[in-house]
């Protein structure tokens, strides 16, 4: 596997991972007088903006190009973080609402764009490893900000966390201007008009949407309910920060693992089996996590679940891009990927709205159900790849 060099895209990912207020994101709102109920409504608004903006911003991206879209996304993200700082200082609910809209718009311009951009630059053979490589820099930024936030918070409070994050976003905007331009084939003068929704005549499109939705739910369970699992096993909640840092470090193994699994030595048939095998492995791990109560096993599964989820997720993104090529819609890649991603946003809206129901049926059963769905996806991948 050829070692990838650090580039401006890696730099942008690293700087975007430096969100120093992330460990206390809820407190940013509640300390400014926003109730938890309103917080979840703001999160639902954010997901709603992303859902509605996916297709329009996808078409804009295909028109202006991936690089310009990524730069625009960084500028909007800087605007959102600046608004968040202003909203916290002024205790303004209206500014929190505007911030959610701007952040949602920024996310729309990156949704599908980063994937399309890397696929265009690195092709089918290099896409997987480069995607994991760039994500590792984002994870490294997340680890650093998680370690540093306590010290910054003690010295300068919430304002210090927000200001430091805004400064990192300013540097990210500057770094984005050094992104390589995509190849000329991504900007074709005589683009064919493609009926985007016609892609759903292909059964693969539904599989992608369903799979992305399941992955979204899986990450929501990790982000919101790992703490509850700790409590149910009688483990101290104070361990959570260490667990987050540990599983983030383990996630960085995705790059060498994918590089090893996807090289030419395994053959085409071996590579085609990877999505099904990795999805099935993640499914079994999720199911076990739901039912196991032995503390050592719970901690081990906590550390490896995010990595096991990452592997089929990266492979799915690769398959999406191959699907776009098969449909001969490469000139509208960003719009196509945005349509497929809409299922994720819809599920997030529904999940946030139904969070109370999830807790009533029992968190352990949520992990079991997701595990079963992941194994079902694995079976579908195995059938569709034949």
Coordinates of C-alpha atoms in Angstrom, one line a residue:
X1 CA 0.0 0.0 0.0
X2 CA 1.5 3.3 -1.1
X3 CA 1.8 5.8 1.8
X4 CA -0.3 8.9 1.3
X5 CA 1.2 12.3 1.8
X6 CA -0.4 15.0 3.9
X7 CA -2.3 17.5 1.8
X8 CA -4.6 20.5 2.3
X9 CA -7.7 18.3 2.4
X10 CA -6.2 16.4 5.3
X11 CA -5.5 19.8 6.9
X12 CA -9.1 20.9 6.5
X13 CA -10.3 17.6 8.0
X14 CA -7.9 18.0 11.0
X15 CA -9.0 21.6 11.6
X16 CA -12.6 20.6 11.3
X17 CA -12.0 18.0 14.0
X18 CA -10.8 20.7 16.4
X19 CA -14.2 21.5 17.9
X20 CA -13.2 22.4 21.4
X21 CA -16.8 22.8 22.7
X22 CA -17.9 19.4 21.4
X23 CA -17.7 17.6 24.8
X24 CA -20.1 20.3 26.3
X25 CA -22.1 21.1 23.2
X26 CA -25.4 20.8 25.2
X27 CA -24.1 23.2 27.8
X28 CA -23.3 25.8 25.2
X29 CA -27.1 26.1 24.7
X30 CA -28.4 25.4 28.2
X31 CA -26.0 27.9 29.9
X32 CA -27.4 30.5 27.5
X33 CA -30.9 29.8 28.7
X34 CA -32.0 27.2 26.1
X35 CA -33.9 24.2 27.6
X36 CA -33.1 20.6 26.7
X37 CA -36.5 20.5 24.9
X38 CA -35.5 23.4 22.7
X39 CA -32.0 21.9 22.2
X40 CA -33.5 18.8 20.6
X41 CA -35.8 21.0 18.5
X42 CA -32.7 23.0 17.3
X43 CA -31.1 19.7 16.4
X44 CA -34.2 18.6 14.5
X45 CA -34.2 22.0 12.7
X46 CA -30.6 21.3 11.7
X47 CA -31.5 17.9 10.3
X48 CA -34.5 19.4 8.5
X49 CA -32.4 22.1 6.8
X50 CA -30.0 19.4 5.6
X51 CA -32.8 17.2 4.4
X52 CA -34.4 20.1 2.4
X53 CA -31.1 21.4 1.1
X54 CA -29.5 18.2 -0.1
X55 CA -30.7 18.2 -3.7
X56 CA -30.5 22.0 -4.4
X57 CA -27.0 22.2 -3.0
X58 CA -26.0 19.1 -4.9
X59 CA -27.0 20.7 -8.2
X60 CA -25.1 23.9 -7.2
X61 CA -22.0 21.8 -6.4
X62 CA -22.1 20.1 -9.8
X63 CA -22.4 23.5 -11.4
X64 CA -19.6 25.3 -9.6
X65 CA -17.3 22.3 -9.0
X66 CA -16.3 20.3 -5.9
X67 CA -13.4 22.5 -4.8
X68 CA -15.4 25.7 -4.8
X69 CA -18.3 23.9 -3.0
X70 CA -15.9 22.7 -0.2
X71 CA -14.5 26.3 0.2
X72 CA -18.1 27.7 0.4
X73 CA -18.9 25.0 3.0
X74 CA -15.9 26.1 5.1
X75 CA -17.0 29.8 4.9
X76 CA -20.5 28.9 6.0
X77 CA -19.2 26.7 8.8
X78 CA -17.1 29.6 10.0
X79 CA -20.2 31.8 9.9
X80 CA -22.2 29.2 11.9
X81 CA -19.5 29.0 14.6
X82 CA -19.3 32.8 14.8
X83 CA -23.1 32.9 15.2
X84 CA -22.9 30.3 17.9
X85 CA -20.4 32.4 19.8
X86 CA -22.6 35.5 19.3
X87 CA -25.7 33.6 20.4
X88 CA -24.0 32.3 23.6
X89 CA -22.7 35.8 24.6
X90 CA -26.0 37.5 23.8
X91 CA -28.2 34.7 25.2
X92 CA -30.2 35.0 22.0
X93 CA -32.5 32.1 20.9
X94 CA -33.0 33.8 17.5
X95 CA -29.3 33.6 16.8
X96 CA -29.2 29.9 17.9
X97 CA -32.0 29.3 15.3
X98 CA -30.1 31.2 12.6
X99 CA -26.9 29.3 13.5
X100 CA -28.7 25.9 13.0
X101 CA -29.9 27.0 9.6
X102 CA -26.4 28.2 8.5
X103 CA -24.7 25.1 9.9
X104 CA -27.3 22.9 8.1
X105 CA -26.5 24.7 4.8
X106 CA -22.8 24.2 5.3
X107 CA -23.4 20.5 5.9
X108 CA -25.4 20.4 2.7
X109 CA -22.5 21.7 0.7
X110 CA -20.2 19.0 2.1
X111 CA -22.7 16.1 2.0
X112 CA -21.6 14.0 -0.9
X113 CA -19.1 16.6 -2.1
X114 CA -16.1 15.3 -0.1
X115 CA -16.8 11.8 -1.3
X116 CA -17.3 12.9 -4.9
X117 CA -14.1 15.1 -4.7
X118 CA -11.9 12.3 -3.4
X119 CA -13.3 9.8 -5.9
X120 CA -12.6 12.1 -8.8
X121 CA -9.0 12.8 -7.7
X122 CA -8.1 9.3 -6.6
X123 CA -10.3 7.0 -8.6
X124 CA -11.8 3.7 -7.6
X125 CA -8.5 2.2 -6.5
X126 CA -7.3 5.0 -4.3
X127 CA -10.6 6.3 -2.9
X128 CA -11.1 4.0 0.0
X129 CA -7.6 4.5 1.6
X130 CA -7.6 8.3 1.0
X131 CA -11.0 8.6 2.6
X132 CA -9.9 6.7 5.7
X133 CA -6.6 8.7 5.7
X134 CA -8.4 12.0 5.7
X135 CA -10.9 10.9 8.3
X136 CA -7.9 9.9 10.5
X137 CA -6.8 13.5 10.6
X138 CA -10.3 14.6 11.6
X139 CA -10.2 12.0 14.4
X140 CA -6.8 13.2 15.5
X141 CA -8.2 16.8 15.7
X142 CA -11.2 15.4 17.7
X143 CA -8.8 13.6 20.1
X144 CA -6.7 16.8 20.6
X145 CA -9.7 19.0 21.2
X146 CA -11.3 16.5 23.7
X147 CA -8.0 16.4 25.7
X148 CA -7.5 20.2 25.6
X149 CA -11.1 21.3 26.3
X150 CA -10.9 20.8 30.1
X151 CA -7.9 23.1 30.4
X152 CA -9.3 25.8 28.1
X153 CA -12.7 25.6 29.9
X154 CA -11.0 26.1 33.3
X155 CA -8.9 29.0 32.1
X156 CA -11.4 31.0 29.9
X157 CA -14.8 29.2 30.3
X158 CA -17.2 28.5 27.5
X159 CA -16.3 31.7 25.6
X160 CA -12.7 30.4 25.4
X161 CA -13.8 27.1 23.9
X162 CA -16.0 28.8 21.3
X163 CA -13.4 31.5 20.4
X164 CA -10.6 28.8 20.0
X165 CA -12.9 26.8 17.7
X166 CA -13.7 29.9 15.6
X167 CA -9.9 30.6 15.2
X168 CA -9.5 27.0 14.0
X169 CA -12.3 27.5 11.5
X170 CA -10.6 30.7 10.2
X171 CA -7.4 28.7 9.5
X172 CA -9.6 25.9 7.9
X173 CA -11.0 28.5 5.5
X174 CA -7.5 29.6 4.5
X175 CA -6.4 26.0 4.2
X176 CA -9.4 25.2 1.9
X177 CA -8.1 27.7 -0.7
X178 CA -5.1 25.4 -1.2
X179 CA -7.3 22.4 -2.1
X180 CA -6.3 20.7 -5.4
X181 CA -8.8 21.3 -8.3
X182 CA -10.7 18.3 -9.5
X183 CA -9.9 16.8 -12.8
X184 CA -11.4 18.5 -15.9
X185 CA -13.7 15.6 -16.6
X186 CA -15.8 16.7 -13.5
X187 CA -16.6 20.0 -15.2
X188 CA -18.2 19.1 -18.6
X189 CA -19.6 21.9 -20.7
X190 CA -22.3 19.9 -22.4
X191 CA -23.7 18.1 -19.3
X192 CA -26.6 15.7 -19.9
X193 CA -29.8 16.5 -18.1
X194 CA -30.4 13.5 -15.9
X195 CA -33.6 12.8 -14.1
X196 CA -32.1 12.3 -10.6
X197 CA -35.1 10.5 -9.1
X198 CA -35.0 8.0 -11.9
X199 CA -32.1 6.3 -10.1
X200 CA -34.6 4.7 -7.8
X201 CA -35.7 2.4 -10.7
X202 CA -32.5 0.5 -9.8
X203 CA -32.8 -1.7 -6.7
X204 CA -29.3 -0.8 -5.6
X205 CA -30.4 2.8 -4.9
X206 CA -32.9 1.6 -2.3
X207 CA -30.2 -0.5 -0.7
X208 CA -27.9 2.5 -0.4
X209 CA -30.6 4.6 1.2
X210 CA -31.7 1.9 3.7
X211 CA -28.0 1.2 4.5
X212 CA -27.2 4.8 5.1
X213 CA -30.2 5.2 7.3
X214 CA -29.2 2.2 9.4
X215 CA -25.6 3.5 9.8
X216 CA -27.1 6.8 10.9
X217 CA -29.1 5.2 13.7
X218 CA -26.1 3.1 14.7
X219 CA -24.0 6.3 15.2
X220 CA -26.8 8.0 17.1
X221 CA -26.9 5.0 19.5
X222 CA -23.2 5.3 20.1
X223 CA -23.2 9.1 20.5
X224 CA -26.3 9.3 22.8
X225 CA -26.5 6.0 24.6
X226 CA -23.0 4.7 25.4
X227 CA -23.2 6.5 28.7
X228 CA -26.4 4.7 29.6
X229 CA -24.9 1.4 28.8
X230 CA -22.0 2.2 31.2
X231 CA -24.5 3.1 33.9
X232 CA -26.5 -0.1 33.4
X233 CA -23.3 -2.2 33.8
X234 CA -22.4 -0.3 37.0
X235 CA -19.4 1.4 35.5
X236 CA -18.5 5.0 36.4
X237 CA -19.7 7.6 33.9
X238 CA -16.4 9.4 34.4
X239 CA -14.8 6.8 32.3
X240 CA -16.7 8.1 29.2
X241 CA -14.0 10.6 28.2
X242 CA -11.3 7.9 28.3
X243 CA -13.5 5.6 26.3
X244 CA -14.2 8.2 23.6
X245 CA -10.5 8.9 23.3
X246 CA -9.7 5.2 23.2
X247 CA -12.2 4.2 20.5
X248 CA -11.3 7.3 18.5
X249 CA -7.7 6.0 18.4
X250 CA -8.9 2.5 17.5
X251 CA -10.9 4.0 14.6
X252 CA -7.7 5.2 13.1
X253 CA -6.9 1.6 12.2
X254 CA -9.5 1.8 9.4
X255 CA -6.9 3.2 7.0
X256 CA -4.3 0.4 7.2
X257 CA -7.1 -2.3 7.4
X258 CA -8.9 -1.0 4.3
X259 CA -5.5 -0.7 2.5
X260 CA -4.8 -4.3 3.3
X261 CA -8.2 -5.6 2.5
X262 CA -8.7 -3.7 -0.8
X263 CA -5.3 -4.2 -2.4
X264 CA -5.1 -6.2 -5.6
X265 CA -3.8 -9.3 -3.7
X266 CA -7.3 -10.3 -2.6
X267 CA -8.7 -10.3 -6.2
X268 CA -11.9 -8.7 -7.5
X269 CA -14.1 -11.4 -6.0
X270 CA -12.5 -10.9 -2.6
X271 CA -13.0 -7.1 -2.7
X272 CA -16.7 -7.6 -3.7
X273 CA -17.3 -9.7 -0.6
X274 CA -15.9 -7.0 1.8
X275 CA -19.1 -4.9 2.2
X276 CA -21.1 -8.0 3.2
X277 CA -18.4 -9.4 5.5
X278 CA -17.7 -6.2 7.3
X279 CA -21.5 -5.3 7.7
X280 CA -22.2 -8.8 9.1
X281 CA -19.3 -8.4 11.5
X282 CA -20.6 -5.0 12.7
X283 CA -24.1 -6.5 13.0
X284 CA -22.9 -9.4 15.3
X285 CA -20.9 -6.9 17.4
X286 CA -24.0 -4.6 17.8
X287 CA -26.2 -7.5 18.7
X288 CA -23.8 -8.8 21.3
X289 CA -23.4 -5.3 22.8
X290 CA -27.1 -5.1 23.3
X291 CA -27.3 -8.4 25.3
X292 CA -23.9 -8.7 27.0
X293 CA -23.6 -7.4 30.6
X294 CA -20.1 -8.7 31.5
X295 CA -18.1 -5.5 32.1
X296 CA -14.9 -6.5 30.3
X297 CA -16.9 -7.6 27.2
X298 CA -18.9 -4.4 27.3
X299 CA -15.7 -2.2 27.4
X300 CA -14.1 -4.2 24.6
X301 CA -17.1 -3.9 22.4
X302 CA -17.3 -0.2 23.2
X303 CA -13.8 0.2 21.9
X304 CA -14.2 -1.7 18.6
X305 CA -17.8 -0.9 17.6
X306 CA -17.0 2.5 16.0
X307 CA -14.2 0.9 13.9
X308 CA -16.4 -2.0 12.9
X309 CA -19.0 0.4 11.8
X310 CA -16.6 2.6 9.9
X311 CA -15.3 -0.3 7.7
X312 CA -18.6 -1.1 5.9
X313 CA -19.5 2.6 5.9
X314 CA -16.4 3.5 3.9
X315 CA -17.0 0.5 1.6
X316 CA -20.6 1.7 1.1
X317 CA -19.4 5.1 0.1
X318 CA -17.1 3.5 -2.5
X319 CA -20.0 1.4 -3.9
X320 CA -22.1 4.6 -4.1
X321 CA -19.6 6.2 -6.4
X322 CA -19.3 3.1 -8.5
X323 CA -23.1 3.1 -8.8
X324 CA -23.0 6.7 -10.1
X325 CA -20.4 5.6 -12.7
X326 CA -22.6 2.7 -13.7
X327 CA -25.6 5.0 -14.2
X328 CA -23.3 7.3 -16.4
X329 CA -24.1 10.3 -14.1
X330 CA -20.6 11.3 -13.2
X331 CA -21.2 14.9 -14.2
X332 CA -24.0 15.1 -11.6
X333 CA -22.1 13.0 -8.9
X334 CA -22.7 15.4 -6.0
X335 CA -26.5 15.7 -6.7
X336 CA -26.8 11.9 -7.0
X337 CA -24.9 11.3 -3.8
X338 CA -27.1 14.0 -2.1
X339 CA -30.3 12.2 -3.1
X340 CA -29.0 9.0 -1.6
X341 CA -28.0 10.8 1.6
X342 CA -31.5 12.2 2.1
X343 CA -32.6 9.0 3.8
X344 CA -30.0 9.7 6.5
X345 CA -31.4 13.1 7.3
X346 CA -35.0 11.9 7.3
X347 CA -34.1 9.1 9.8
X348 CA -32.2 11.6 12.0
X349 CA -35.3 13.9 12.2
X350 CA -37.5 10.9 13.1
X351 CA -35.0 9.5 15.6
X352 CA -34.5 12.9 17.4
X353 CA -38.3 13.3 17.5
X354 CA -38.8 9.8 18.8
X355 CA -35.9 9.7 21.3
X356 CA -38.3 9.2 24.2
X357 CA -39.8 6.1 22.5
X358 CA -36.3 4.6 22.1
X359 CA -35.6 4.9 25.8
X360 CA -38.9 3.3 26.7
X361 CA -38.4 0.1 24.7
X362 CA -34.9 -0.3 26.2
X363 CA -31.6 0.9 24.8
X364 CA -30.3 -2.7 24.8
X365 CA -33.0 -3.7 22.3
X366 CA -32.1 -0.7 20.1
X367 CA -28.6 -2.1 19.7
X368 CA -30.0 -5.6 19.1
X369 CA -32.4 -4.3 16.4
X370 CA -29.6 -2.3 14.7
X371 CA -27.4 -5.4 14.8
X372 CA -30.1 -7.5 13.1
X373 CA -30.6 -4.8 10.4
X374 CA -26.8 -4.6 9.7
X375 CA -26.8 -8.4 9.2
X376 CA -29.8 -8.1 6.9
X377 CA -27.9 -5.4 4.9
X378 CA -25.0 -7.8 4.7
X379 CA -27.2 -10.5 3.1
X380 CA -28.6 -7.9 0.7
X381 CA -25.0 -6.8 -0.3
X382 CA -24.1 -10.5 -0.8
X383 CA -27.1 -11.0 -3.1
X384 CA -26.7 -7.8 -5.1
X385 CA -23.0 -8.3 -5.7
X386 CA -23.6 -11.7 -7.4

